Tab-separated table of C-alpha atoms and ligand atoms in Angstrom:
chain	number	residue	atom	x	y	z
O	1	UNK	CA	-3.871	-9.597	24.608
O	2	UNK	CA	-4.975	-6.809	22.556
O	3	UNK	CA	-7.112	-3.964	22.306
O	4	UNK	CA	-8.402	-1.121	24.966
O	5	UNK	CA	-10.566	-3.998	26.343
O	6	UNK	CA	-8.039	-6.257	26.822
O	7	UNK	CA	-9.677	-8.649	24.823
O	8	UNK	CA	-7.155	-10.945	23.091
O	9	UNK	CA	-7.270	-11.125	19.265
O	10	UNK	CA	-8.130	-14.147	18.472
O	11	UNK	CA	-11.590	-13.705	20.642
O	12	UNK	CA	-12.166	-9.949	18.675
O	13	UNK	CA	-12.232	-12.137	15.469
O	14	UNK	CA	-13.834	-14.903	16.475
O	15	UNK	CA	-16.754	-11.979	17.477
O	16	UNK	CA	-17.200	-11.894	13.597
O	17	UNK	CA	-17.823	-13.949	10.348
O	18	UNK	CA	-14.851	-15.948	9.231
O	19	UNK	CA	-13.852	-14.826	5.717
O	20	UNK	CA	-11.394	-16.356	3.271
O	21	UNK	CA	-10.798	-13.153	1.817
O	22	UNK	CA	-8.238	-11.469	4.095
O	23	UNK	CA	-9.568	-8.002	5.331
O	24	UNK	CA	-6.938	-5.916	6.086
O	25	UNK	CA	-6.909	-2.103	7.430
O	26	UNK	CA	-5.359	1.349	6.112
O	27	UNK	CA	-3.532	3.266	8.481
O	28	UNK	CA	-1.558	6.621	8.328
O	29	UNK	CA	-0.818	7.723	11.859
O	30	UNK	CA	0.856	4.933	13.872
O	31	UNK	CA	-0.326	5.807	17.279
O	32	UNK	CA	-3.730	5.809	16.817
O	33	UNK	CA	-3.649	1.920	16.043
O	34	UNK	CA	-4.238	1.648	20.152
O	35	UNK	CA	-7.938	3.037	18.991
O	36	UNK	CA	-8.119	0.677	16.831
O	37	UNK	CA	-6.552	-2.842	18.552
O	38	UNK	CA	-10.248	-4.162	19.172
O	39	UNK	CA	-11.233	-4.290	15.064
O	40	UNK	CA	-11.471	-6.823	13.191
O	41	UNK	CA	-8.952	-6.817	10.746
O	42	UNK	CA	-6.031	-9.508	9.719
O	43	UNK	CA	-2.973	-6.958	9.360
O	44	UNK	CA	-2.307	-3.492	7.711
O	45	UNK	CA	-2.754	-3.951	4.151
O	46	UNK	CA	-1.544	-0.051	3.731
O	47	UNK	CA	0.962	1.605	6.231
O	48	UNK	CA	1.320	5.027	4.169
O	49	UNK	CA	4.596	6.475	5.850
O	50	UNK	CA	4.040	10.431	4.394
O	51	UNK	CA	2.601	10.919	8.038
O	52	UNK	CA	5.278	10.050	10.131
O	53	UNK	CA	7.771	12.031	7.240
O	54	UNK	CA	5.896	15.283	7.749
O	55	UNK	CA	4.568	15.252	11.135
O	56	UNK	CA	7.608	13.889	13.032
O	57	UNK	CA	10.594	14.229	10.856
O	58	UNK	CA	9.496	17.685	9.065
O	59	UNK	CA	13.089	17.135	7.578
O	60	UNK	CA	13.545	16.683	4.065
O	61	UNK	CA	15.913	13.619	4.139
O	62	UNK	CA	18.212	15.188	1.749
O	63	UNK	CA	18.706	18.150	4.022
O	64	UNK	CA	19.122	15.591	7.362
O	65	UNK	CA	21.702	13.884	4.920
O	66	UNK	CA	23.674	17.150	3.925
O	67	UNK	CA	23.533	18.364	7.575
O	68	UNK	CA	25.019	14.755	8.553
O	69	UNK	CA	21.935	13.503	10.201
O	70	UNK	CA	20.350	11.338	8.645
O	71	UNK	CA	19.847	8.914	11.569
O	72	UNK	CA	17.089	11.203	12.776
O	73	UNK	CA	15.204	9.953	9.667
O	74	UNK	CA	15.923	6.303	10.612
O	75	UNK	CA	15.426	6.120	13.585
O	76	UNK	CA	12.633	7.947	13.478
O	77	UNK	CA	10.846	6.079	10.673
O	78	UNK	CA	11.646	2.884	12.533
O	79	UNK	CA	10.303	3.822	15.876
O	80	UNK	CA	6.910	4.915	13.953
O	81	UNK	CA	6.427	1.710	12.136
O	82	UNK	CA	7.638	-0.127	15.083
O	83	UNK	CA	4.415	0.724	16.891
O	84	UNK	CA	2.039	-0.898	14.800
O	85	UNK	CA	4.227	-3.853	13.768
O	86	UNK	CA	4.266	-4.616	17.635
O	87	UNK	CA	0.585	-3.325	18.259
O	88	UNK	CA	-0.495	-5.816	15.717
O	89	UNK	CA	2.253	-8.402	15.864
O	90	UNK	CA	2.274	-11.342	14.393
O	91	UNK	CA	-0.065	-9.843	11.626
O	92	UNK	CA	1.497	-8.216	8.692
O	93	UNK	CA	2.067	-4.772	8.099
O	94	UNK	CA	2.790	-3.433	5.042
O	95	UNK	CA	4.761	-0.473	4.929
O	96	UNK	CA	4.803	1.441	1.742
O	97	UNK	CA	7.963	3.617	0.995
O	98	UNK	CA	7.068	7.238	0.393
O	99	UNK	CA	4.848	8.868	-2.123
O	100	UNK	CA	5.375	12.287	-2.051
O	101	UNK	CA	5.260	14.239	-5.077
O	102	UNK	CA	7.484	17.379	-5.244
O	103	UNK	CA	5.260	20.125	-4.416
O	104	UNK	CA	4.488	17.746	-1.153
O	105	UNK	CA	8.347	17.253	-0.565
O	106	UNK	CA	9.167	21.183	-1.075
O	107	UNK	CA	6.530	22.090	1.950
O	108	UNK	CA	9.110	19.819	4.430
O	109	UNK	CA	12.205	21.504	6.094
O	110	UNK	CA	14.786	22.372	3.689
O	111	UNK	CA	12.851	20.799	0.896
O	112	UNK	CA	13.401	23.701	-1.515
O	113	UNK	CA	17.039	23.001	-2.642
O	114	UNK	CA	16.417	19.214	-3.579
O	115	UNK	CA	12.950	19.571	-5.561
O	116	UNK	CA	12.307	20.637	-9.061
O	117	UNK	CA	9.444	22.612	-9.999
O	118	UNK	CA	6.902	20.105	-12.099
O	119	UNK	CA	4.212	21.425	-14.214
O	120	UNK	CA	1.785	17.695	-13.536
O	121	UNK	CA	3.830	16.524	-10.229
O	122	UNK	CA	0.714	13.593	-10.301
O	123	UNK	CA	2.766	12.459	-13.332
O	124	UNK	CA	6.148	13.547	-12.497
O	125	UNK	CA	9.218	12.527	-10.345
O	126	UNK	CA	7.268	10.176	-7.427
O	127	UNK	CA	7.416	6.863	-6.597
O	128	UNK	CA	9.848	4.208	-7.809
O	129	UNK	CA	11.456	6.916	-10.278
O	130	UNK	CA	12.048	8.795	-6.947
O	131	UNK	CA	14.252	6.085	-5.671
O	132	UNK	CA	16.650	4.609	-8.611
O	133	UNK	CA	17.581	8.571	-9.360
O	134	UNK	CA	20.897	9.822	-8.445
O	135	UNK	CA	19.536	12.283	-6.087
O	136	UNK	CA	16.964	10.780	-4.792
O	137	UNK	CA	19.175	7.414	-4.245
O	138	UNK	CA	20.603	7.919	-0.582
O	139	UNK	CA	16.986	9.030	0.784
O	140	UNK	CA	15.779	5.670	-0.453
O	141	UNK	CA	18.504	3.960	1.576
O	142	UNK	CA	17.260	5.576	4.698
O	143	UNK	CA	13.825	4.747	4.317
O	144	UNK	CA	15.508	1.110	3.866
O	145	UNK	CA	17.594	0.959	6.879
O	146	UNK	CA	14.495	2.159	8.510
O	147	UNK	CA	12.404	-1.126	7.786
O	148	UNK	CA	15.731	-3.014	8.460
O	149	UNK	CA	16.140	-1.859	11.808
O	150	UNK	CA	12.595	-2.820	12.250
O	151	UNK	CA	12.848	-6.171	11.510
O	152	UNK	CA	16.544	-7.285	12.205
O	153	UNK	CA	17.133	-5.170	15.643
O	154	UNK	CA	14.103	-4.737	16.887
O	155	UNK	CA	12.813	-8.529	15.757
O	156	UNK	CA	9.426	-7.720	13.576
O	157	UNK	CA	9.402	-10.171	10.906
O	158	UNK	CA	5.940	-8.764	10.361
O	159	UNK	CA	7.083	-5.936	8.703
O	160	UNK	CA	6.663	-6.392	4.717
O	161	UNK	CA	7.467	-3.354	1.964
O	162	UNK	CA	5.130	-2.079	-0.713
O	163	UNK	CA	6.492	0.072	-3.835
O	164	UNK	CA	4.173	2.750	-4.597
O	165	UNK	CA	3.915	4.504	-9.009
O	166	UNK	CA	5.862	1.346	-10.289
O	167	UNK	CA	5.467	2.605	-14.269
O	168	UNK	CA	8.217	0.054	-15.116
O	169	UNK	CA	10.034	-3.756	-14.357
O	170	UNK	CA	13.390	-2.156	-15.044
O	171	UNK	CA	13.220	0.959	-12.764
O	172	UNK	CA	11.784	-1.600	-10.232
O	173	UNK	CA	14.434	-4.179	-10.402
O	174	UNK	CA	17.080	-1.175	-9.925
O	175	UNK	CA	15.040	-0.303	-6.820
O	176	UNK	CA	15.126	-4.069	-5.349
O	177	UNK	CA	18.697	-3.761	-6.432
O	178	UNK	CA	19.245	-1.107	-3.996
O	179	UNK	CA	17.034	-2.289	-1.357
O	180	UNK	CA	19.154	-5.725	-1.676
O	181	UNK	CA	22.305	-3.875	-1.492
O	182	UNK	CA	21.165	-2.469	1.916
O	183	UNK	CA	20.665	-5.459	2.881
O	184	UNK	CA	17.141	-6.114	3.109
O	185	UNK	CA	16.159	-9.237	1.088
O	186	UNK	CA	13.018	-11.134	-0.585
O	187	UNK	CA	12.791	-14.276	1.040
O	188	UNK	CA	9.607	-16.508	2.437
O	189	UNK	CA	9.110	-13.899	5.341
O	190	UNK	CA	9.670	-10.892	4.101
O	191	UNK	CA	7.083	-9.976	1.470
O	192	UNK	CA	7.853	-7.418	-1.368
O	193	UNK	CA	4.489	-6.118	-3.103
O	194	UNK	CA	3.738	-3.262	-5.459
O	195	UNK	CA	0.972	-0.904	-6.236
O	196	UNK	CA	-1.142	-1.503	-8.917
O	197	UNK	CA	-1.604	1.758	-9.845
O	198	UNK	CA	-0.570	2.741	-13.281
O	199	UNK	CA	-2.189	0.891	-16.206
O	200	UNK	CA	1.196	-0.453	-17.421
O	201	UNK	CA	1.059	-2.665	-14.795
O	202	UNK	CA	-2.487	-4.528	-15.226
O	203	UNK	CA	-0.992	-4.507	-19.019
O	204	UNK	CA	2.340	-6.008	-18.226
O	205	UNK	CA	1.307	-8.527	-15.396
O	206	UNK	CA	3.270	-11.457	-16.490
O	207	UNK	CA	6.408	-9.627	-16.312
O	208	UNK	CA	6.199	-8.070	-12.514
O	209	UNK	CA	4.732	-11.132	-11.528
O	210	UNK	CA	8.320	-12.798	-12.075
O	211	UNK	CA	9.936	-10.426	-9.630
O	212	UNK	CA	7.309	-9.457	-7.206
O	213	UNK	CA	5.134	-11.522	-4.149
O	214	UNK	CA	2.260	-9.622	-4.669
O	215	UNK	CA	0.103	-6.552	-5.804
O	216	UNK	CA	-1.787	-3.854	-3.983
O	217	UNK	CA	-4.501	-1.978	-6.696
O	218	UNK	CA	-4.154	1.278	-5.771
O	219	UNK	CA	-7.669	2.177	-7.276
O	220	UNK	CA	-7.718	6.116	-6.198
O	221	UNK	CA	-4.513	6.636	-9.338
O	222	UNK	CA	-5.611	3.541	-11.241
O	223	UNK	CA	-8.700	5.103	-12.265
O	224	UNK	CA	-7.014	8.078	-12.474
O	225	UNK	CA	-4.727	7.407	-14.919
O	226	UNK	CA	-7.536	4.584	-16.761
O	227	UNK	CA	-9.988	6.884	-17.765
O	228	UNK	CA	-7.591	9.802	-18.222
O	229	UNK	CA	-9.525	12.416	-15.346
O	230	UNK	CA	-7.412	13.987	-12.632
O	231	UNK	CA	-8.997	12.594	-9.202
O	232	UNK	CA	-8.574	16.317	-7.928
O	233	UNK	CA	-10.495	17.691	-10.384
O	234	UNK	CA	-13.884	18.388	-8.406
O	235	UNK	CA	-15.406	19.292	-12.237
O	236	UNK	CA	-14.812	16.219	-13.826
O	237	UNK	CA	-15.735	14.473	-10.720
O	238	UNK	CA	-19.219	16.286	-10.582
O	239	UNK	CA	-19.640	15.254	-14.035
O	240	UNK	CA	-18.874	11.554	-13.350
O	241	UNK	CA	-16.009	11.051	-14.897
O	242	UNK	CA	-13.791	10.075	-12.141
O	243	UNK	CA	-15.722	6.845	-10.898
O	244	UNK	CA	-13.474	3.629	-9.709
O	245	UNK	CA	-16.445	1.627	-10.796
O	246	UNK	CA	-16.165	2.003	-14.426
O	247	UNK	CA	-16.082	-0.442	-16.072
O	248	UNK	CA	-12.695	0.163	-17.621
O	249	UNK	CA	-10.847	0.005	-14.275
O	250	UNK	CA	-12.560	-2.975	-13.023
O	251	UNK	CA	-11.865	-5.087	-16.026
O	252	UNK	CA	-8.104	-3.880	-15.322
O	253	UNK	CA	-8.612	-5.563	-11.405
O	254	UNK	CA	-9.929	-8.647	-13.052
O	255	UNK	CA	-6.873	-9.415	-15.747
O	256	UNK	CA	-4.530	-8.298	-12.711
O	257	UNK	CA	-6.176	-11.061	-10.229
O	258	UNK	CA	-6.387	-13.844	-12.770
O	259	UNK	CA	-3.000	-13.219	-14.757
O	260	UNK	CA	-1.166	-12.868	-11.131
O	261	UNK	CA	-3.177	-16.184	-9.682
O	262	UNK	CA	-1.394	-17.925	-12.664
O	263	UNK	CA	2.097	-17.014	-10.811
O	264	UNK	CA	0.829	-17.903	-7.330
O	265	UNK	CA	1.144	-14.307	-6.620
O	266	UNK	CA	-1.329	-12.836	-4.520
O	267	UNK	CA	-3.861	-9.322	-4.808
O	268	UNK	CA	-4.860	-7.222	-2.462
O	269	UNK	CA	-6.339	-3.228	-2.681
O	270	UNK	CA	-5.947	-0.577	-0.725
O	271	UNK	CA	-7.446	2.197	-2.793
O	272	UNK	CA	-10.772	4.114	-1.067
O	273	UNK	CA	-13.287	2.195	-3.757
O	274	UNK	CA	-13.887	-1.052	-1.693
O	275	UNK	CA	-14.331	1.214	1.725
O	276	UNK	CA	-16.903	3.374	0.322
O	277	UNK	CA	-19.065	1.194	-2.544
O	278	UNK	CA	-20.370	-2.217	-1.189
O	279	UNK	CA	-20.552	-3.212	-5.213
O	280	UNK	CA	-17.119	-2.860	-5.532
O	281	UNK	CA	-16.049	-5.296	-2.834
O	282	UNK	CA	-18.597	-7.764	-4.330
O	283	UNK	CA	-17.355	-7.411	-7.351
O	284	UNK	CA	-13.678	-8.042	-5.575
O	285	UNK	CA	-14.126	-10.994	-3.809
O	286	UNK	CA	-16.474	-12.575	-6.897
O	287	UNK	CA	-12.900	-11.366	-8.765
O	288	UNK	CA	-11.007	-13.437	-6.503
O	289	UNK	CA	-8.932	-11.100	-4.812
O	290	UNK	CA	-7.036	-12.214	-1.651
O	291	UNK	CA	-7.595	-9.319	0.369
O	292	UNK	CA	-9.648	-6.146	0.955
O	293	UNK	CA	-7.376	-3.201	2.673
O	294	UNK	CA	-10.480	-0.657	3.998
O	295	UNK	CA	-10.561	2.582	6.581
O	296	UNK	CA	-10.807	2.171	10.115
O	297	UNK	CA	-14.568	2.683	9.470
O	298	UNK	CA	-15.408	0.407	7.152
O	299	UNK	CA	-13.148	-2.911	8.794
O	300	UNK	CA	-16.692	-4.539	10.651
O	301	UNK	CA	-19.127	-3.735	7.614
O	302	UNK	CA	-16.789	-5.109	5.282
O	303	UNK	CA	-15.666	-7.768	6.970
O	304	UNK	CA	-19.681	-9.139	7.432
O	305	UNK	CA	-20.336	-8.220	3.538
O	306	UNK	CA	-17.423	-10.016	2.183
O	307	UNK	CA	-18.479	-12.818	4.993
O	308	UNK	CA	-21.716	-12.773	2.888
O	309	UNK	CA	-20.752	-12.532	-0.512
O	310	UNK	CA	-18.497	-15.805	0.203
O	311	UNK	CA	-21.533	-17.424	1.330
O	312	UNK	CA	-23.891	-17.165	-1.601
O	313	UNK	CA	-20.774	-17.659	-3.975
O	314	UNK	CA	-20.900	-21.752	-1.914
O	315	UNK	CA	-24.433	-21.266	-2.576
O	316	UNK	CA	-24.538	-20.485	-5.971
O	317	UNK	CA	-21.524	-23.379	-6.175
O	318	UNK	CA	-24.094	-26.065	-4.593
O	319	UNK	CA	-27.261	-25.368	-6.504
O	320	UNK	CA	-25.606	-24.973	-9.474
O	321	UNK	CA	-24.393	-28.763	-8.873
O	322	UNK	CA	-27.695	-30.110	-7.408
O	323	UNK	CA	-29.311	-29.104	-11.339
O	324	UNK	CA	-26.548	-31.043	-12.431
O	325	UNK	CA	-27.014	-34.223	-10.761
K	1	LIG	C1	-4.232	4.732	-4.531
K	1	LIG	O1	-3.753	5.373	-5.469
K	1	LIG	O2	-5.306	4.086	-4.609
K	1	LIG	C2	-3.539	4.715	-3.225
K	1	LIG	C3	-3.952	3.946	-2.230
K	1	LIG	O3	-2.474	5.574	-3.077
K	1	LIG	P1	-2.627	7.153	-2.755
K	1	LIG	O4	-4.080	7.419	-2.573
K	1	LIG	O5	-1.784	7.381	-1.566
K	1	LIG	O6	-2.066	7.736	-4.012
K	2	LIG	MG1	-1.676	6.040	-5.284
């Protein structure tokens, strides 16, 4: 039993279209899922973790680690993704490890000493880069131990990671290196995706699909970085520059889907595109893609569009075959 209603799950969904497209749900701030227990949706397709690091921690790790304790990042990590991996359980949640930039990690407690000033910190030292470098290294274990203790002690196998700003398979396999070394290993439960998010990786597909169980487009920086316009720029977005529709970036989400369908790997999207511009999640699901990750707000209307878009794609299938014959 679920929800504020106490309606179970499986009776919430069945209150809505069936889709074979998996519509999953953003979330940032774990204990609001309780307002949200009575949507539709099929797991957490985007558990950004920045939230919980700023709100309850307000540590830097590095300072928790130099003041010897770093268990209060842990723990506290765990107990906020252990909310919505029980709230939810058994649907998936994927957590995404942090995606801070520096100016971000500089405004948390002690954050001063550990981060360099960056001229472009959209471009600089986040992400996956964050995580294989020598400083950054022992943070990444904690955020690791965190999803560990999630899923080995407190028993939620639901709990799958997501790299955010991969730019590269080497610096990723040193990350999976590291996650491995703490323990924490791909298997058929425990589902390692990245963020497709810089270009290199559309371009490169066939290479991260060898190491990787599936992709998140992260359309809010992949049509950043695509078309070249900085998505805070409130100029270039007047002038229409900054536009996940283009027709650039979409043609990127379409190579992605088929090249990573030719590795069985699956794609999924979490970026704001799908939850604001109905096109776009035609345009997805006509694509292919496995599964839509929207805002709270947009979980029913999506839901009954893709629901509809699946329909006349049958549609189109059967008439298509009755000119045939
Ligand atoms: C994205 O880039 O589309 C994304 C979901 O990540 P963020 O907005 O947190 O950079
Ligand atoms: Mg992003």
């Amino acid at each position: 039993v679920s929800g504020i209603s106490g309606i179970s799950k499986e009776t919430i969904l069945s209150l809505y279209p069936v889709t074979a497209t998996k519509i999953y749900m953003n979330l940032g701030q774990p204990d609001v899922i309780n307002k949200y227990l009575d949507l539709p949706f099929d797991g957490i397709g985007l558990m950004r973790i920045e939230f919980i690091v700023s709100e309850w921690i307000k540590y830097h790790p590095l300072y928790l680690i130099k003041n010897g304790k770093p268990e209060v990042f842990v723990d506290k990590l765990a107990e906020g993704i252990s909310i919505v991996a029980s709230a939810i359980y058994p649907r998936p949640v994927v957590v995404r490890f942090s995606d801070f930039k520096t100016n971000e990690y500089k405004r948390l407690y002690g954050g001063d000493e550990f981060e360099p000033d960056e001229r472009n910190p959209m471009l600089g030292w986040r992400g996956v880069s964050r995580y294989i470098s020598k400083q950054y290294e022992p943070a990444f274990r904690l955020e690791v131990k965190a999803i560990r203790k999630v899923r080995e002690e407190m028993g939620l196998k639901n709990v799958w990671v997501m790299f955010p700003f991969v730019r590269t398979s080497w610096e990723l396999k040193k990350a999976i290196e590291i996650m491995e070394d703490e323990g924490l290993r791909r298997n058929q439960e425990f589902k390692v995706w990245i963020m497709a998010e810089v270009p290199s990786v559309v371009i490169l597909a066939d290479e991260f699909s060898k190491i990787v169980d599936g992709y998140s487009i992260g359309s809010n920086d992949l049509a950043q970085l695509t078309l070249g316009v900085d998505r805070d720029s409130d100029l270039l977005a007047r002038m229409g520059y900054y536009d996940e529709r283009d027709p650039a970036v979409l043609k990127g989400i379409k190579t992605l889907i088929s090249v990573a369908h030719k590795y069985g790997k699956t794609v999924s999207i979490c970026g704001q595109a799908p939850s604001v511009y109905p096109e776009v999640v035609e345009f997805l699901v006509r694509a292919g893609i496995d599964s839509i990750s929207v805002n709270p707000d947009a979980v029913i209307s999506v839901r009954r569009q893709v629901a509809s878009v699946e329909q006349k794609i049958l549609l189109e299938g059967l008439s298509k075959n009755k000119r045939k014959s």
